[in-house]
CSV table of C-alpha atoms in Angstrom, one decimal:
chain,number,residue,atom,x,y,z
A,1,UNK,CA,-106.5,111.7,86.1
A,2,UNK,CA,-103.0,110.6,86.8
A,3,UNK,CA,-104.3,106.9,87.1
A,4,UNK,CA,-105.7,107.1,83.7
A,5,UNK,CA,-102.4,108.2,81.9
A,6,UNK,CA,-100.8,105.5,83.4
A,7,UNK,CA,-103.3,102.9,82.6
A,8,UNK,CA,-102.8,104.3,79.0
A,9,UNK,CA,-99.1,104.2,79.2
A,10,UNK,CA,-99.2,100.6,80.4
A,11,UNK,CA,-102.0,99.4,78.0
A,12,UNK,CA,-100.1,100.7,74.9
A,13,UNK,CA,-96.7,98.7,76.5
A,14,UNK,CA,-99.1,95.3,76.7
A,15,UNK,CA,-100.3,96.2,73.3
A,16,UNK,CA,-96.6,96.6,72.0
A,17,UNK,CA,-95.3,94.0,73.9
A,18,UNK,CA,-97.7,91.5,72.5
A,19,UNK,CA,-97.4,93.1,68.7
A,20,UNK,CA,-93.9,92.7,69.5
A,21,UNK,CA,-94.2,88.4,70.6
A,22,UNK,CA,-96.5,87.8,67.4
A,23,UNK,CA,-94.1,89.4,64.7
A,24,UNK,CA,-91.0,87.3,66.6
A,25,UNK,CA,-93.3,84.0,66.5
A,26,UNK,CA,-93.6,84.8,63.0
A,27,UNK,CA,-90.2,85.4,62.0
A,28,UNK,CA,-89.1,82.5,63.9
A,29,UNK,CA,-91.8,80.0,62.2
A,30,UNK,CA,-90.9,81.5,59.0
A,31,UNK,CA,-87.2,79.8,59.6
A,32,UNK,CA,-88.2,76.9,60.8
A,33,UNK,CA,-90.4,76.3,57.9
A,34,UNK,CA,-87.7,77.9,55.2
A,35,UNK,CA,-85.1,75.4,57.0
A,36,UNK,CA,-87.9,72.4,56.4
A,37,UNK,CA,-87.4,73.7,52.7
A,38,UNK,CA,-84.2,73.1,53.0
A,39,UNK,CA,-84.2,69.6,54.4
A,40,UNK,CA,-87.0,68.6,52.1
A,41,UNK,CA,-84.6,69.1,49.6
A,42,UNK,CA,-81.4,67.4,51.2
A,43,UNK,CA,-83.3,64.6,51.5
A,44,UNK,CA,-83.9,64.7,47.9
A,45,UNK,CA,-80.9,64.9,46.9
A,46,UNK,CA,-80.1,62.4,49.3
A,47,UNK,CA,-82.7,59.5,48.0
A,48,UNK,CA,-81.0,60.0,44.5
A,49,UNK,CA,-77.7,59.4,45.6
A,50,UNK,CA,-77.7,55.9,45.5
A,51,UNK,CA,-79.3,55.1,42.7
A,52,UNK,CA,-76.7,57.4,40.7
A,53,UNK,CA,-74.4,55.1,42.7
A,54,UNK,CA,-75.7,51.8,41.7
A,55,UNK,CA,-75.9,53.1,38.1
A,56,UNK,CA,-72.5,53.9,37.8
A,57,UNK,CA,-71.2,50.4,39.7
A,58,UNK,CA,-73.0,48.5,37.0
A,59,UNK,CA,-70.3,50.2,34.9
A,60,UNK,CA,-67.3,50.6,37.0
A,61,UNK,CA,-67.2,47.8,39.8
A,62,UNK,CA,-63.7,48.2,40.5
A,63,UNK,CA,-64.0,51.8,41.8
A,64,UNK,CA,-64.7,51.0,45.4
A,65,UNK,CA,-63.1,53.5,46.8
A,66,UNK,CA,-65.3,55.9,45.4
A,67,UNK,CA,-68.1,54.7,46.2
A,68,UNK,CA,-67.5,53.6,49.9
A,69,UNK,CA,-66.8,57.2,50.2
A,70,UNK,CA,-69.9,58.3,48.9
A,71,UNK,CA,-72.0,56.2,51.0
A,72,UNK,CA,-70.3,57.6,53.8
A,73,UNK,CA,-70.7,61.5,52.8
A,74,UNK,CA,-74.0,60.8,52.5
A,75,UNK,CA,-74.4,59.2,55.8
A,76,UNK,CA,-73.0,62.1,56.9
A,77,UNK,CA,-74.5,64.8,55.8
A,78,UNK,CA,-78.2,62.4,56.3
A,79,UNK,CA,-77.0,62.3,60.4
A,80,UNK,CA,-75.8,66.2,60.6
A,81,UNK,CA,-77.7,68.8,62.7
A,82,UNK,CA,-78.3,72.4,62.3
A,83,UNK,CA,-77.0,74.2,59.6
A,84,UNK,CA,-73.1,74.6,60.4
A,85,UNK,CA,-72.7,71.3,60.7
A,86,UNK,CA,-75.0,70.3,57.7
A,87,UNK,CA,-73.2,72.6,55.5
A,88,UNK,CA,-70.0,71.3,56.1
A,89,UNK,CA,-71.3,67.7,55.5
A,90,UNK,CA,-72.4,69.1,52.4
A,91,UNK,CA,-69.3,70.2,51.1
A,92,UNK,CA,-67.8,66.6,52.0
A,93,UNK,CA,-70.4,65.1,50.0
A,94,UNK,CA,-70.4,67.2,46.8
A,95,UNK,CA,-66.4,66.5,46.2
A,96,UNK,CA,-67.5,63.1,46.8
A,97,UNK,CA,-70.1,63.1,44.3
A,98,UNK,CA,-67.6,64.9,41.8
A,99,UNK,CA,-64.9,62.3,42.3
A,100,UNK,CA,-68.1,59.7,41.1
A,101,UNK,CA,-68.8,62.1,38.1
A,102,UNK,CA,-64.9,62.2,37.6
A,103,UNK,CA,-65.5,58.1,37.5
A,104,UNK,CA,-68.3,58.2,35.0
A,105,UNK,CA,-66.6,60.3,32.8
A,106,UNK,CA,-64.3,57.3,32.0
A,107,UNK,CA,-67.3,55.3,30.6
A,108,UNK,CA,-68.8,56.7,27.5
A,109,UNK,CA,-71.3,53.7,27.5
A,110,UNK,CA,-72.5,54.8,31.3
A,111,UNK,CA,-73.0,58.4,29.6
A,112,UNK,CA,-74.8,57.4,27.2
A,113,UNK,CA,-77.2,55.7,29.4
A,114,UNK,CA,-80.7,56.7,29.6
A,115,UNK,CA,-81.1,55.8,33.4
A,116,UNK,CA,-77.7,57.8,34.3
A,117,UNK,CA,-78.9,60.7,32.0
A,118,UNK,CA,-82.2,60.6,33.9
A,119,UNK,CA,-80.5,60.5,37.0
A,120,UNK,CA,-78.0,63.3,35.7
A,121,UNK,CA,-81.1,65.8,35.3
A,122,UNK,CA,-83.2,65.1,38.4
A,123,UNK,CA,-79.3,65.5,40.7
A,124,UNK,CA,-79.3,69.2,38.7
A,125,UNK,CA,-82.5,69.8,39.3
A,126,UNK,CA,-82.4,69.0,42.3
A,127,UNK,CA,-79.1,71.0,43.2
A,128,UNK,CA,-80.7,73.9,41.8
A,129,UNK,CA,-83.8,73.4,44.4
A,130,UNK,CA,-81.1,72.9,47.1
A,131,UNK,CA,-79.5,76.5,46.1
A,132,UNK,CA,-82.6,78.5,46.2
A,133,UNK,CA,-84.0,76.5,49.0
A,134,UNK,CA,-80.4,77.8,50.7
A,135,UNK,CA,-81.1,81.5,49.5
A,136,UNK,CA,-84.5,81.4,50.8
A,137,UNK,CA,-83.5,80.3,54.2
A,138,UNK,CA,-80.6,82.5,55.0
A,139,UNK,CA,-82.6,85.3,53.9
A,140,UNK,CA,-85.3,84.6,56.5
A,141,UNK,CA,-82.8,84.1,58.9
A,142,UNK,CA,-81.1,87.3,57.9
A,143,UNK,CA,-84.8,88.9,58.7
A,144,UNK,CA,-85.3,87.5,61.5
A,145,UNK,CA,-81.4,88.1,63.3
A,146,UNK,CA,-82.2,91.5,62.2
A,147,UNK,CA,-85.7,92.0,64.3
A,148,UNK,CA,-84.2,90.8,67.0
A,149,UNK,CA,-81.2,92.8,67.3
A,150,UNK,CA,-83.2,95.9,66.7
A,151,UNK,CA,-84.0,98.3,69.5
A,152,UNK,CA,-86.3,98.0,71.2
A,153,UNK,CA,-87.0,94.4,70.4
A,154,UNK,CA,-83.4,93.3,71.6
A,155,UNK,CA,-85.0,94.1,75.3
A,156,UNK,CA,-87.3,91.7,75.2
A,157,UNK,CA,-86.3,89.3,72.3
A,158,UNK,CA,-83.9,87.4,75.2
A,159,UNK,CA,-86.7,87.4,77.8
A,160,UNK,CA,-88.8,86.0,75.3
A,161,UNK,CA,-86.6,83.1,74.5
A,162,UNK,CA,-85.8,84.3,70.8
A,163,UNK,CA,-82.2,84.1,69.8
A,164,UNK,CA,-80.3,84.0,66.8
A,165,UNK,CA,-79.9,81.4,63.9
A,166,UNK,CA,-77.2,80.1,61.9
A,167,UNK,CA,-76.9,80.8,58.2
A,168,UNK,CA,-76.9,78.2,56.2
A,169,UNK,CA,-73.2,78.4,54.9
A,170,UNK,CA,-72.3,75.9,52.2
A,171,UNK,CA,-68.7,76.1,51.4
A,172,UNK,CA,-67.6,77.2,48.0
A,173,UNK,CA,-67.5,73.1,46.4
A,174,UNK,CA,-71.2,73.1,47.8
A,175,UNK,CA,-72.5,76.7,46.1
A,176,UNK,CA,-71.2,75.2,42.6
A,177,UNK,CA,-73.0,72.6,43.1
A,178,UNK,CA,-72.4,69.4,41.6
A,179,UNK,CA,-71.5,69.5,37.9
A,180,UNK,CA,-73.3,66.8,36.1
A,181,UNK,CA,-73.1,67.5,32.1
A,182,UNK,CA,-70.5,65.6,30.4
């Protein structure tokens, strides 16, 4: 009889423990995929950036400056890892981006162009994207730091190989986006 009751007890452990695996393998797939969201967007943003570069050259070749230091935000924030780092590559590359809007702005005839217009509304787009894709992520992330700080998953979490992520924290230039309307 007293066999029996433990049997149960350790069945319903297995059962709990393994409940307990699949819901952490969820929640950490669901942040590896909302972070791919993420990224699918950079790289967006990303593949724009140098045509909105080359636009505004055909209009303002003396500006070097500006756009070397484009080129190398973007190189940047292409080669960064994880999401501290990312985010603050982010933020080096939106005031970059603003100092090439700040350039356009000089050039009605650039404004007035169809392909920078174009290029205007898919980098807003595309910024919006990069906010909710953002949202999205930390908000998995959030869920899933808070399942495994929770007792009593925080006993096995560890021994499981589950730890916490990083937020994705974009500085306050990088939340504003980049402001393309002239």
């Amino acid at each position: 009889m007293v066999w029996a009751v433990v049997f149960g007890i350790i069945v319903i452990v297995l059962v709990y423990l393994v409940a307990l695996y699949n819901r952490l393998i969820t929640f950490r797939n669901r942040v590896d995929n909302a972070w791919a969201q993420v990224e699918v967007q950079l790289k967006r943003r990303y593949d724009l950036i140098p045509n909105l570069v080359e636009t505004v050259k055909g209009y303002a070749a003396h500006e070097r400056e500006v756009f070397e230091a484009v080129a190398r935000a973007r190189q940047a924030a292409i080669t960064a890892q994880g999401p501290q780092e990312k985010g603050r590559a982010e933020n080096t590359l939106t005031q970059a981006l603003r100092q090439l809007f700040a350039v356009a702005e000089a050039y009605p005839v650039l404004r007035a162009s169809e392909n920078f217009q174009g290029l205007q509304g898919e980098l807003a787009e595309t910024e919006n994207k990069i906010a909710y894709a953002r949202q999205f992520y930390n908000e998995t992330v959030y869920r899933y730091n808070t399942t495994i700080e929770k007792f009593p998953a925080l006993l096995f979490a560890r021994a499981f190989g589950f730890t916490k992520r990083e937020y994705f924290e974009a500085g306050e230039e990088a939340q504003q986006g980049v402001r393309v309307e002239f």
